[in-house]
Amino acid sequence: MDGTGVRYNDEQYHFQVSRLSTVDKIRIQGGRRLSGRIPISGAKNAALPLMCASLLTEDTLTLVNLPHLADISTLATLLAQHGVEIGMDGHASGGHTGRALKLTAGEITNTTAPYDLVRKMRASVLVLGPLVARTGKARVSLPGGCAIGARPVDLHLKGLQALGAEIDLQQGYIEARAPGGLKGGRYVFPSVSVGATENLVMAAALAEGETVLVNAAREPEVVDLCRCLKAMGAEIDGAGSDTIRIHGQKNLAGTTYPVVADRIEAGTYAIAAAITGGDVELVGVKLAMIEALAKQLAEAGVAVTATAEGVRVSGSNGVIGTDVITEPYPGFPTDLQAQFMTLMTVAEGASMITETIFENRFMHVPELSRMGANITVHQSSALVRGVKKLNGAPVMATDLRASVSLVLAGLAAEGVTEVNRVYHLDRGYERIEEKLGACGAAIERVRPAVAADE
Ligand code: UD1
């Protein structure tokens, strides 16, 4: 135990705590061409809702191919305080290999998700739907602002109201009640939301009768959640399309489920190959999952092909500027916008990058500019004029994808780049320095001799 109620059964979970530090830096000597194979981890954004699905059953949900990341640890802590027993199992299980996380919500002992935990990670709001569906009530802190914009949760709440939940906002908390249980309903999303779709699919899985979600998110992580819920006994049609039908069940059962590959991690390393003119095979991801990026890379002059084990990305001596607009899946993902912008900073010609999902998601721009990039931001668009080279510099960013975009810039830059605030990277990239290092990058994690007061 670590004082938070999470049961760690061996050193396999130790990495979570020991590897993370607010004072670590990543130091990169730029200019190395990447070549080799990179294994792609399970997707963080699939793993988080899957872990919350454990609240829907008293049986054990075993998740395989789980990434080793700080966000997983944060959610495990939250689930533990709702009464979920959590154990790590490093061995093959149910025909699947890899690390497994076992989650058993035999009894929900507490239906409050406190501010202290929710503020660390917005995805914590995904406990709301399952808690109300299973127990008839939940009290979940509003997540508050975050680095990439206001990010409200109104769609989660309106959707739950369509399933019969009564919702009040009290002192920064969402109070949800459905004393007689949730009832199936129809909800038309006014705009696409991944998290709200996930919350509602989970809630509807235990609601009485049929729920229809229109204009639902089509992201592979939503599909992965629906597949797992079906394996738990849920009746769901239309996952991956914009209309999802869920026929609620009285109970769901446990299962063993492998988390889908992380398309954002894969896309990030595809761009790493492209920006260094390298040749990298991304093992374990399917080309279809990163198609929008593959199309952009092809336009930029980078070859992306399917292989027996994954996807191969072969860069050339230079890339060509190409315009990008972020959109819900299957469009270009906002979570790869910062990384693609970094590639465009060294492209021949100009590129217009338009962010339509989140406001305020250009925090990487001033840092890239410090490294010599030529970028002009006007509202939700950034005009990137390619430069011949970037120069290494000490940099830092305030969110996960912005941080990794600076790592990519460092790989291409002349000289040394130090990326500070590595804890952002540790939220979403498993062993990034090892994975890139194995392909020839000169990259290391630097730990100050005397740890600062954290
Ligand atoms: C998820 C991903 C995140 C990704 C995002 C968009 C996880 C854990 N995170 O976040 O990495 O960048 O999808 O692909 O899976 N919105 C509302 N009201 C709501 C909910 C959302 O206005 O109730 C808005 C958001 O502010 C945003 C847009 O809808 O502008 C899309 O957000 P959403 O798809 O919900 O993102 P998340 O699920 O939070």
mmCIF file with all atom_site columns, N, CA, C and O and ligand atoms in Angstrom, residues 44-46 48-49 71 122-123 126 148-157 191-196 198 217 219 221 263-264 327-329 333-335 356-359 361 401, ligand 1:
data_model
loop_
_atom_site.group_PDB
_atom_site.id
_atom_site.type_symbol
_atom_site.label_atom_id
_atom_site.label_alt_id
_atom_site.label_comp_id
_atom_site.label_asym_id
_atom_site.label_entity_id
_atom_site.label_seq_id
_atom_site.pdbx_PDB_ins_code
_atom_site.Cartn_x
_atom_site.Cartn_y
_atom_site.Cartn_z
_atom_site.occupancy
_atom_site.B_iso_or_equiv
_atom_site.pdbx_formal_charge
_atom_site.auth_seq_id
_atom_site.auth_comp_id
_atom_site.auth_asym_id
_atom_site.auth_atom_id
_atom_site.pdbx_PDB_model_num
ATOM   1   N N   . LYS A 1 44  ? -3.264  4.923  -23.453 1.00 0.00 ? 44  LYS A N   1
ATOM   2   C CA  . LYS A 1 44  ? -3.706  5.575  -22.213 1.00 0.00 ? 44  LYS A CA  1
ATOM   3   C C   . LYS A 1 44  ? -5.187  5.932  -22.288 1.00 0.00 ? 44  LYS A C   1
ATOM   4   O O   . LYS A 1 44  ? -5.946  5.670  -21.359 1.00 0.00 ? 44  LYS A O   1
ATOM   5   N N   . ASN A 1 45  ? -5.585  6.529  -23.411 1.00 0.00 ? 45  ASN A N   1
ATOM   6   C CA  . ASN A 1 45  ? -6.959  7.023  -23.500 1.00 0.00 ? 45  ASN A CA  1
ATOM   7   C C   . ASN A 1 45  ? -7.988  5.909  -23.672 1.00 0.00 ? 45  ASN A C   1
ATOM   8   O O   . ASN A 1 45  ? -9.184  6.157  -23.550 1.00 0.00 ? 45  ASN A O   1
ATOM   9   N N   . ALA A 1 46  ? -7.539  4.708  -23.954 1.00 0.00 ? 46  ALA A N   1
ATOM   10  C CA  . ALA A 1 46  ? -8.440  3.555  -23.917 1.00 0.00 ? 46  ALA A CA  1
ATOM   11  C C   . ALA A 1 46  ? -8.422  2.953  -22.516 1.00 0.00 ? 46  ALA A C   1
ATOM   12  O O   . ALA A 1 46  ? -9.456  2.568  -21.964 1.00 0.00 ? 46  ALA A O   1
ATOM   13  N N   . LEU A 1 48  ? -7.956  4.283  -19.583 1.00 0.00 ? 48  LEU A N   1
ATOM   14  C CA  . LEU A 1 48  ? -8.636  5.012  -18.499 1.00 0.00 ? 48  LEU A CA  1
ATOM   15  C C   . LEU A 1 48  ? -10.140 4.691  -18.439 1.00 0.00 ? 48  LEU A C   1
ATOM   16  O O   . LEU A 1 48  ? -10.635 4.299  -17.380 1.00 0.00 ? 48  LEU A O   1
ATOM   17  N N   . PRO A 1 49  ? -10.876 4.796  -19.569 1.00 0.00 ? 49  PRO A N   1
ATOM   18  C CA  . PRO A 1 49  ? -12.294 4.391  -19.480 1.00 0.00 ? 49  PRO A CA  1
ATOM   19  C C   . PRO A 1 49  ? -12.464 2.905  -19.180 1.00 0.00 ? 49  PRO A C   1
ATOM   20  O O   . PRO A 1 49  ? -13.408 2.530  -18.455 1.00 0.00 ? 49  PRO A O   1
ATOM   21  N N   . ASP A 1 71  ? -0.858  8.571  -15.338 1.00 0.00 ? 71  ASP A N   1
ATOM   22  C CA  . ASP A 1 71  ? -2.322  8.738  -15.331 1.00 0.00 ? 71  ASP A CA  1
ATOM   23  C C   . ASP A 1 71  ? -3.027  7.451  -14.905 1.00 0.00 ? 71  ASP A C   1
ATOM   24  O O   . ASP A 1 71  ? -4.091  7.499  -14.279 1.00 0.00 ? 71  ASP A O   1
ATOM   25  N N   . ARG A 1 122 ? -8.412  15.086 -15.630 1.00 0.00 ? 122 ARG A N   1
ATOM   26  C CA  . ARG A 1 122 ? -9.809  15.288 -16.031 1.00 0.00 ? 122 ARG A CA  1
ATOM   27  C C   . ARG A 1 122 ? -10.565 13.997 -16.292 1.00 0.00 ? 122 ARG A C   1
ATOM   28  O O   . ARG A 1 122 ? -11.770 13.909 -16.060 1.00 0.00 ? 122 ARG A O   1
ATOM   29  N N   . ALA A 1 123 ? -9.844  12.989 -16.818 1.00 0.00 ? 123 ALA A N   1
ATOM   30  C CA  . ALA A 1 123 ? -10.517 11.737 -17.175 1.00 0.00 ? 123 ALA A CA  1
ATOM   31  C C   . ALA A 1 123 ? -11.168 11.086 -15.956 1.00 0.00 ? 123 ALA A C   1
ATOM   32  O O   . ALA A 1 123 ? -11.984 10.173 -16.097 1.00 0.00 ? 123 ALA A O   1
ATOM   33  N N   . LEU A 1 126 ? -14.824 10.211 -15.647 1.00 0.00 ? 126 LEU A N   1
ATOM   34  C CA  . LEU A 1 126 ? -15.395 8.977  -16.232 1.00 0.00 ? 126 LEU A CA  1
ATOM   35  C C   . LEU A 1 126 ? -15.913 8.002  -15.165 1.00 0.00 ? 126 LEU A C   1
ATOM   36  O O   . LEU A 1 126 ? -16.526 6.992  -15.508 1.00 0.00 ? 126 LEU A O   1
ATOM   37  N N   . ILE A 1 148 ? -5.211  23.115 -21.621 1.00 0.00 ? 148 ILE A N   1
ATOM   38  C CA  . ILE A 1 148 ? -5.556  23.293 -23.033 1.00 0.00 ? 148 ILE A CA  1
ATOM   39  C C   . ILE A 1 148 ? -6.963  23.848 -23.243 1.00 0.00 ? 148 ILE A C   1
ATOM   40  O O   . ILE A 1 148 ? -7.579  23.634 -24.264 1.00 0.00 ? 148 ILE A O   1
ATOM   41  N N   . GLY A 1 149 ? -7.476  24.541 -22.274 1.00 0.00 ? 149 GLY A N   1
ATOM   42  C CA  . GLY A 1 149 ? -8.757  25.207 -22.467 1.00 0.00 ? 149 GLY A CA  1
ATOM   43  C C   . GLY A 1 149 ? -9.727  24.948 -21.345 1.00 0.00 ? 149 GLY A C   1
ATOM   44  O O   . GLY A 1 149 ? -9.412  24.282 -20.364 1.00 0.00 ? 149 GLY A O   1
ATOM   45  N N   . ALA A 1 150 ? -10.922 25.455 -21.497 1.00 0.00 ? 150 ALA A N   1
ATOM   46  C CA  . ALA A 1 150 ? -11.905 25.401 -20.410 1.00 0.00 ? 150 ALA A CA  1
ATOM   47  C C   . ALA A 1 150 ? -12.410 23.977 -20.170 1.00 0.00 ? 150 ALA A C   1
ATOM   48  O O   . ALA A 1 150 ? -12.652 23.566 -19.053 1.00 0.00 ? 150 ALA A O   1
ATOM   49  N N   . ARG A 1 151 ? -12.610 23.227 -21.226 1.00 0.00 ? 151 ARG A N   1
ATOM   50  C CA  . ARG A 1 151 ? -13.058 21.828 -21.167 1.00 0.00 ? 151 ARG A CA  1
ATOM   51  C C   . ARG A 1 151 ? -14.216 21.585 -20.200 1.00 0.00 ? 151 ARG A C   1
ATOM   52  O O   . ARG A 1 151 ? -14.057 20.943 -19.165 1.00 0.00 ? 151 ARG A O   1
ATOM   53  N N   . PRO A 1 152 ? -15.388 22.055 -20.540 1.00 0.00 ? 152 PRO A N   1
ATOM   54  C CA  . PRO A 1 152 ? -16.547 21.812 -19.668 1.00 0.00 ? 152 PRO A CA  1
ATOM   55  C C   . PRO A 1 152 ? -16.977 20.349 -19.681 1.00 0.00 ? 152 PRO A C   1
ATOM   56  O O   . PRO A 1 152 ? -16.493 19.563 -20.503 1.00 0.00 ? 152 PRO A O   1
ATOM   57  N N   . VAL A 1 153 ? -17.900 19.983 -18.782 1.00 0.00 ? 153 VAL A N   1
ATOM   58  C CA  . VAL A 1 153 ? -18.429 18.610 -18.757 1.00 0.00 ? 153 VAL A CA  1
ATOM   59  C C   . VAL A 1 153 ? -19.941 18.614 -18.956 1.00 0.00 ? 153 VAL A C   1
ATOM   60  O O   . VAL A 1 153 ? -20.629 17.671 -18.605 1.00 0.00 ? 153 VAL A O   1
ATOM   61  N N   . ASP A 1 154 ? -20.459 19.704 -19.544 1.00 0.00 ? 154 ASP A N   1
ATOM   62  C CA  . ASP A 1 154 ? -21.917 19.838 -19.686 1.00 0.00 ? 154 ASP A CA  1
ATOM   63  C C   . ASP A 1 154 ? -22.550 18.685 -20.470 1.00 0.00 ? 154 ASP A C   1
ATOM   64  O O   . ASP A 1 154 ? -23.661 18.250 -20.161 1.00 0.00 ? 154 ASP A O   1
ATOM   65  N N   . LEU A 1 155 ? -21.847 18.166 -21.466 1.00 0.00 ? 155 LEU A N   1
ATOM   66  C CA  . LEU A 1 155 ? -22.437 17.090 -22.278 1.00 0.00 ? 155 LEU A CA  1
ATOM   67  C C   . LEU A 1 155 ? -22.553 15.793 -21.475 1.00 0.00 ? 155 LEU A C   1
ATOM   68  O O   . LEU A 1 155 ? -23.513 15.041 -21.640 1.00 0.00 ? 155 LEU A O   1
ATOM   69  N N   . HIS A 1 156 ? -21.583 15.549 -20.595 1.00 0.00 ? 156 HIS A N   1
ATOM   70  C CA  . HIS A 1 156 ? -21.666 14.368 -19.724 1.00 0.00 ? 156 HIS A CA  1
ATOM   71  C C   . HIS A 1 156 ? -22.952 14.473 -18.887 1.00 0.00 ? 156 HIS A C   1
ATOM   72  O O   . HIS A 1 156 ? -23.675 13.500 -18.696 1.00 0.00 ? 156 HIS A O   1
ATOM   73  N N   . LEU A 1 157 ? -23.190 15.691 -18.365 1.00 0.00 ? 157 LEU A N   1
ATOM   74  C CA  . LEU A 1 157 ? -24.309 15.877 -17.440 1.00 0.00 ? 157 LEU A CA  1
ATOM   75  C C   . LEU A 1 157 ? -25.655 15.838 -18.162 1.00 0.00 ? 157 LEU A C   1
ATOM   76  O O   . LEU A 1 157 ? -26.594 15.175 -17.707 1.00 0.00 ? 157 LEU A O   1
ATOM   77  N N   . SER A 1 191 ? -22.258 18.420 -29.992 1.00 0.00 ? 191 SER A N   1
ATOM   78  C CA  . SER A 1 191 ? -20.938 18.342 -30.622 1.00 0.00 ? 191 SER A CA  1
ATOM   79  C C   . SER A 1 191 ? -20.281 17.061 -30.116 1.00 0.00 ? 191 SER A C   1
ATOM   80  O O   . SER A 1 191 ? -20.701 16.506 -29.095 1.00 0.00 ? 191 SER A O   1
ATOM   81  N N   . VAL A 1 192 ? -19.280 16.606 -30.846 1.00 0.00 ? 192 VAL A N   1
ATOM   82  C CA  . VAL A 1 192 ? -18.700 15.299 -30.528 1.00 0.00 ? 192 VAL A CA  1
ATOM   83  C C   . VAL A 1 192 ? -17.832 15.384 -29.272 1.00 0.00 ? 192 VAL A C   1
ATOM   84  O O   . VAL A 1 192 ? -16.985 16.270 -29.159 1.00 0.00 ? 192 VAL A O   1
ATOM   85  N N   . SER A 1 193 ? -18.066 14.483 -28.338 1.00 0.00 ? 193 SER A N   1
ATOM   86  C CA  . SER A 1 193 ? -17.211 14.403 -27.145 1.00 0.00 ? 193 SER A CA  1
ATOM   87  C C   . SER A 1 193 ? -16.856 12.949 -26.870 1.00 0.00 ? 193 SER A C   1
ATOM   88  O O   . SER A 1 193 ? -17.744 12.103 -26.685 1.00 0.00 ? 193 SER A O   1
ATOM   89  N N   . VAL A 1 194 ? -15.558 12.689 -26.833 1.00 0.00 ? 194 VAL A N   1
ATOM   90  C CA  . VAL A 1 194 ? -15.073 11.338 -26.571 1.00 0.00 ? 194 VAL A CA  1
ATOM   91  C C   . VAL A 1 194 ? -15.462 10.913 -25.153 1.00 0.00 ? 194 VAL A C   1
ATOM   92  O O   . VAL A 1 194 ? -16.099 9.878  -24.935 1.00 0.00 ? 194 VAL A O   1
ATOM   93  N N   . GLY A 1 195 ? -15.107 11.747 -24.176 1.00 0.00 ? 195 GLY A N   1
ATOM   94  C CA  . GLY A 1 195 ? -15.338 11.384 -22.779 1.00 0.00 ? 195 GLY A CA  1
ATOM   95  C C   . GLY A 1 195 ? -16.818 11.243 -22.457 1.00 0.00 ? 195 GLY A C   1
ATOM   96  O O   . GLY A 1 195 ? -17.233 10.311 -21.755 1.00 0.00 ? 195 GLY A O   1
ATOM   97  N N   . ALA A 1 196 ? -17.649 12.167 -22.979 1.00 0.00 ? 196 ALA A N   1
ATOM   98  C CA  . ALA A 1 196 ? -19.079 12.101 -22.674 1.00 0.00 ? 196 ALA A CA  1
ATOM   99  C C   . ALA A 1 196 ? -19.687 10.853 -23.317 1.00 0.00 ? 196 ALA A C   1
ATOM   100 O O   . ALA A 1 196 ? -20.542 10.193 -22.717 1.00 0.00 ? 196 ALA A O   1
ATOM   101 N N   . GLU A 1 198 ? -18.150 8.053  -23.769 1.00 0.00 ? 198 GLU A N   1
ATOM   102 C CA  . GLU A 1 198 ? -17.713 6.919  -22.936 1.00 0.00 ? 198 GLU A CA  1
ATOM   103 C C   . GLU A 1 198 ? -18.512 6.843  -21.636 1.00 0.00 ? 198 GLU A C   1
ATOM   104 O O   . GLU A 1 198 ? -18.957 5.760  -21.222 1.00 0.00 ? 198 GLU A O   1
ATOM   105 N N   . ALA A 1 217 ? -19.060 9.917  -30.397 1.00 0.00 ? 217 ALA A N   1
ATOM   106 C CA  . ALA A 1 217 ? -17.661 9.899  -30.860 1.00 0.00 ? 217 ALA A CA  1
ATOM   107 C C   . ALA A 1 217 ? -17.355 8.535  -31.483 1.00 0.00 ? 217 ALA A C   1
ATOM   108 O O   . ALA A 1 217 ? -17.863 7.511  -31.039 1.00 0.00 ? 217 ALA A O   1
ATOM   109 N N   . GLU A 1 219 ? -14.085 7.504  -32.037 1.00 0.00 ? 219 GLU A N   1
ATOM   110 C CA  . GLU A 1 219 ? -12.673 7.223  -31.776 1.00 0.00 ? 219 GLU A CA  1
ATOM   111 C C   . GLU A 1 219 ? -12.434 5.735  -31.467 1.00 0.00 ? 219 GLU A C   1
ATOM   112 O O   . GLU A 1 219 ? -13.284 5.089  -30.829 1.00 0.00 ? 219 GLU A O   1
ATOM   113 N N   . GLU A 1 221 ? -10.807 4.455  -29.238 1.00 0.00 ? 221 GLU A N   1
ATOM   114 C CA  . GLU A 1 221 ? -10.852 4.194  -27.799 1.00 0.00 ? 221 GLU A CA  1
ATOM   115 C C   . GLU A 1 221 ? -12.293 3.969  -27.336 1.00 0.00 ? 221 GLU A C   1
ATOM   116 O O   . GLU A 1 221 ? -12.539 3.212  -26.390 1.00 0.00 ? 221 GLU A O   1
ATOM   117 N N   . ARG A 1 263 ? -2.605  4.910  -30.566 1.00 0.00 ? 263 ARG A N   1
ATOM   118 C CA  . ARG A 1 263 ? -2.403  5.508  -31.899 1.00 0.00 ? 263 ARG A CA  1
ATOM   119 C C   . ARG A 1 263 ? -1.702  6.856  -31.787 1.00 0.00 ? 263 ARG A C   1
ATOM   120 O O   . ARG A 1 263 ? -1.033  7.297  -32.725 1.00 0.00 ? 263 ARG A O   1
ATOM   121 N N   . ILE A 1 264 ? -1.837  7.509  -30.630 1.00 0.00 ? 264 ILE A N   1
ATOM   122 C CA  . ILE A 1 264 ? -1.167  8.812  -30.481 1.00 0.00 ? 264 ILE A CA  1
ATOM   123 C C   . ILE A 1 264 ? 0.329   8.600  -30.218 1.00 0.00 ? 264 ILE A C   1
ATOM   124 O O   . ILE A 1 264 ? 1.174   9.310  -30.758 1.00 0.00 ? 264 ILE A O   1
ATOM   125 N N   . GLU A 1 327 ? -9.707  17.414 -36.254 1.00 0.00 ? 327 GLU A N   1
ATOM   126 C CA  . GLU A 1 327 ? -11.137 17.064 -36.280 1.00 0.00 ? 327 GLU A CA  1
ATOM   127 C C   . GLU A 1 327 ? -11.354 15.834 -35.426 1.00 0.00 ? 327 GLU A C   1
ATOM   128 O O   . GLU A 1 327 ? -10.421 15.090 -35.164 1.00 0.00 ? 327 GLU A O   1
ATOM   129 N N   . PRO A 1 328 ? -12.605 15.570 -35.048 1.00 0.00 ? 328 PRO A N   1
ATOM   130 C CA  . PRO A 1 328 ? -12.877 14.289 -34.384 1.00 0.00 ? 328 PRO A CA  1
ATOM   131 C C   . PRO A 1 328 ? -12.515 13.132 -35.322 1.00 0.00 ? 328 PRO A C   1
ATOM   132 O O   . PRO A 1 328 ? -12.481 13.316 -36.546 1.00 0.00 ? 328 PRO A O   1
ATOM   133 N N   . TYR A 1 329 ? -12.275 11.954 -34.760 1.00 0.00 ? 329 TYR A N   1
ATOM   134 C CA  . TYR A 1 329 ? -11.948 10.771 -35.550 1.00 0.00 ? 329 TYR A CA  1
ATOM   135 C C   . TYR A 1 329 ? -13.051 10.511 -36.581 1.00 0.00 ? 329 TYR A C   1
ATOM   136 O O   . TYR A 1 329 ? -14.237 10.652 -36.234 1.00 0.00 ? 329 TYR A O   1
ATOM   137 N N   . PRO A 1 333 ? -6.111  13.920 -35.510 1.00 0.00 ? 333 PRO A N   1
ATOM   138 C CA  . PRO A 1 333 ? -6.317  14.080 -34.055 1.00 0.00 ? 333 PRO A CA  1
ATOM   139 C C   . PRO A 1 333 ? -5.664  15.328 -33.472 1.00 0.00 ? 333 PRO A C   1
ATOM   140 O O   . PRO A 1 333 ? -4.504  15.624 -33.786 1.00 0.00 ? 333 PRO A O   1
ATOM   141 N N   . THR A 1 334 ? -6.400  16.016 -32.627 1.00 0.00 ? 334 THR A N   1
ATOM   142 C CA  . THR A 1 334 ? -5.821  17.154 -31.904 1.00 0.00 ? 334 THR A CA  1
ATOM   143 C C   . THR A 1 334 ? -4.603  16.727 -31.088 1.00 0.00 ? 334 THR A C   1
ATOM   144 O O   . THR A 1 334 ? -3.672  17.506 -30.894 1.00 0.00 ? 334 THR A O   1
ATOM   145 N N   . ASP A 1 335 ? -4.595  15.478 -30.632 1.00 0.00 ? 335 ASP A N   1
ATOM   146 C CA  . ASP A 1 335 ? -3.470  15.010 -29.806 1.00 0.00 ? 335 ASP A CA  1
ATOM   147 C C   . ASP A 1 335 ? -2.176  14.814 -30.607 1.00 0.00 ? 335 ASP A C   1
ATOM   148 O O   . ASP A 1 335 ? -1.146  14.476 -30.024 1.00 0.00 ? 335 ASP A O   1
ATOM   149 N N   . THR A 1 356 ? -9.345  22.825 -34.168 1.00 0.00 ? 356 THR A N   1
ATOM   150 C CA  . THR A 1 356 ? -10.790 23.049 -34.018 1.00 0.00 ? 356 THR A CA  1
ATOM   151 C C   . THR A 1 356 ? -11.364 22.388 -32.763 1.00 0.00 ? 356 THR A C   1
ATOM   152 O O   . THR A 1 356 ? -12.537 22.578 -32.455 1.00 0.00 ? 356 THR A O   1
ATOM   153 N N   . ILE A 1 357 ? -10.586 21.579 -32.059 1.00 0.00 ? 357 ILE A N   1
ATOM   154 C CA  . ILE A 1 357 ? -11.149 20.834 -30.922 1.00 0.00 ? 357 ILE A CA  1
ATOM   155 C C   . ILE A 1 357 ? -10.988 21.610 -29.608 1.00 0.00 ? 357 ILE A C   1
ATOM   156 O O   . ILE A 1 357 ? -11.926 21.733 -28.838 1.00 0.00 ? 357 ILE A O   1
ATOM   157 N N   . PHE A 1 358 ? -9.788  22.101 -29.364 1.00 0.00 ? 358 PHE A N   1
ATOM   158 C CA  . PHE A 1 358 ? -9.539  22.822 -28.112 1.00 0.00 ? 358 PHE A CA  1
ATOM   159 C C   . PHE A 1 358 ? -9.051  24.239 -28.392 1.00 0.00 ? 358 PHE A C   1
ATOM   160 O O   . PHE A 1 358 ? -8.228  24.446 -29.292 1.00 0.00 ? 358 PHE A O   1
ATOM   161 N N   . GLU A 1 359 ? -9.515  25.179 -27.602 1.00 0.00 ? 359 GLU A N   1
ATOM   162 C CA  . GLU A 1 359 ? -8.948  26.514 -27.666 1.00 0.00 ? 359 GLU A CA  1
ATOM   163 C C   . GLU A 1 359 ? -7.639  26.471 -26.867 1.00 0.00 ? 359 GLU A C   1
ATOM   164 O O   . GLU A 1 359 ? -7.425  25.533 -26.090 1.00 0.00 ? 359 GLU A O   1
ATOM   165 N N   . ARG A 1 361 ? -4.624  25.618 -27.563 1.00 0.00 ? 361 ARG A N   1
ATOM   166 C CA  . ARG A 1 361 ? -3.751  24.442 -27.636 1.00 0.00 ? 361 ARG A CA  1
ATOM   167 C C   . ARG A 1 361 ? -2.508  24.726 -28.485 1.00 0.00 ? 361 ARG A C   1
ATOM   168 O O   . ARG A 1 361 ? -2.040  23.878 -29.243 1.00 0.00 ? 361 ARG A O   1
ATOM   169 N N   . ARG A 1 401 ? 1.100   16.680 -24.800 1.00 0.00 ? 401 ARG A N   1
ATOM   170 C CA  . ARG A 1 401 ? 1.460   16.631 -26.220 1.00 0.00 ? 401 ARG A CA  1
ATOM   171 C C   . ARG A 1 401 ? 2.385   17.777 -26.595 1.00 0.00 ? 401 ARG A C   1
ATOM   172 O O   . ARG A 1 401 ? 3.224   17.631 -27.473 1.00 0.00 ? 401 ARG A O   1
HETATM 173 C C1  . UD1 B 2 .   ? -10.296 12.984 -25.004 1.00 0.00 ? 1   UD1 B C1  1
HETATM 174 C C2  . UD1 B 2 .   ? -8.868  12.561 -24.843 1.00 0.00 ? 1   UD1 B C2  1
HETATM 175 C C3  . UD1 B 2 .   ? -7.942  13.712 -25.216 1.00 0.00 ? 1   UD1 B C3  1
HETATM 176 C C4  . UD1 B 2 .   ? -8.275  14.224 -26.612 1.00 0.00 ? 1   UD1 B C4  1
HETATM 177 C C5  . UD1 B 2 .   ? -9.758  14.539 -26.740 1.00 0.00 ? 1   UD1 B C5  1
HETATM 178 C C6  . UD1 B 2 .   ? -10.170 14.920 -28.147 1.00 0.00 ? 1   UD1 B C6  1
HETATM 179 C C7  . UD1 B 2 .   ? -8.977  10.964 -23.055 1.00 0.00 ? 1   UD1 B C7  1
HETATM 180 C C8  . UD1 B 2 .   ? -8.650  10.620 -21.634 1.00 0.00 ? 1   UD1 B C8  1
HETATM 181 N N1  . UD1 B 2 .   ? -8.633  12.171 -23.463 1.00 0.00 ? 1   UD1 B N1  1
HETATM 182 O O1  . UD1 B 2 .   ? -10.531 14.041 -24.086 1.00 0.00 ? 1   UD1 B O1  1
HETATM 183 O O2  . UD1 B 2 .   ? -6.595  13.249 -25.162 1.00 0.00 ? 1   UD1 B O2  1
HETATM 184 O O3  . UD1 B 2 .   ? -7.528  15.384 -26.877 1.00 0.00 ? 1   UD1 B O3  1
HETATM 185 O O4  . UD1 B 2 .   ? -10.544 13.396 -26.343 1.00 0.00 ? 1   UD1 B O4  1
HETATM 186 O O5  . UD1 B 2 .   ? -9.838  13.903 -29.033 1.00 0.00 ? 1   UD1 B O5  1
HETATM 187 O O6  . UD1 B 2 .   ? -9.504  10.155 -23.785 1.00 0.00 ? 1   UD1 B O6  1
HETATM 188 N N2  . UD1 B 2 .   ? -16.656 19.450 -24.504 1.00 0.00 ? 1   UD1 B N2  1
HETATM 189 C C9  . UD1 B 2 .   ? -17.720 20.226 -24.073 1.00 0.00 ? 1   UD1 B C9  1
HETATM 190 N N3  . UD1 B 2 .   ? -18.544 19.698 -23.113 1.00 0.00 ? 1   UD1 B N3  1
HETATM 191 C C10 . UD1 B 2 .   ? -18.366 18.443 -22.611 1.00 0.00 ? 1   UD1 B C10 1
HETATM 192 C C11 . UD1 B 2 .   ? -17.286 17.652 -23.069 1.00 0.00 ? 1   UD1 B C11 1
HETATM 193 C C12 . UD1 B 2 .   ? -16.445 18.192 -24.033 1.00 0.00 ? 1   UD1 B C12 1
HETATM 194 O O7  . UD1 B 2 .   ? -17.889 21.349 -24.511 1.00 0.00 ? 1   UD1 B O7  1
HETATM 195 O O8  . UD1 B 2 .   ? -19.150 18.036 -21.748 1.00 0.00 ? 1   UD1 B O8  1
HETATM 196 C C13 . UD1 B 2 .   ? -15.733 20.007 -25.524 1.00 0.00 ? 1   UD1 B C13 1
HETATM 197 C C14 . UD1 B 2 .   ? -14.293 20.090 -25.027 1.00 0.00 ? 1   UD1 B C14 1
HETATM 198 O O9  . UD1 B 2 .   ? -14.084 21.265 -24.295 1.00 0.00 ? 1   UD1 B O9  1
HETATM 199 C C15 . UD1 B 2 .   ? -13.536 20.037 -26.317 1.00 0.00 ? 1   UD1 B C15 1
HETATM 200 C C16 . UD1 B 2 .   ? -14.378 19.121 -27.193 1.00 0.00 ? 1   UD1 B C16 1
HETATM 201 O O10 . UD1 B 2 .   ? -15.674 19.100 -26.604 1.00 0.00 ? 1   UD1 B O10 1
HETATM 202 O O11 . UD1 B 2 .   ? -13.484 21.316 -26.905 1.00 0.00 ? 1   UD1 B O11 1
HETATM 203 C C17 . UD1 B 2 .   ? -13.876 17.690 -27.292 1.00 0.00 ? 1   UD1 B C17 1
HETATM 204 O O12 . UD1 B 2 .   ? -13.651 17.186 -25.997 1.00 0.00 ? 1   UD1 B O12 1
HETATM 205 P P1  . UD1 B 2 .   ? -13.766 15.640 -25.640 1.00 0.00 ? 1   UD1 B P1  1
HETATM 206 O O13 . UD1 B 2 .   ? -13.880 14.856 -26.902 1.00 0.00 ? 1   UD1 B O13 1
HETATM 207 O O14 . UD1 B 2 .   ? -14.813 15.485 -24.610 1.00 0.00 ? 1   UD1 B O14 1
HETATM 208 O O15 . UD1 B 2 .   ? -12.358 15.375 -25.005 1.00 0.00 ? 1   UD1 B O15 1
HETATM 209 P P2  . UD1 B 2 .   ? -12.014 14.498 -23.738 1.00 0.00 ? 1   UD1 B P2  1
HETATM 210 O O16 . UD1 B 2 .   ? -12.901 13.304 -23.700 1.00 0.00 ? 1   UD1 B O16 1
HETATM 211 O O17 . UD1 B 2 .   ? -11.919 15.370 -22.527 1.00 0.00 ? 1   UD1 B O17 1
#
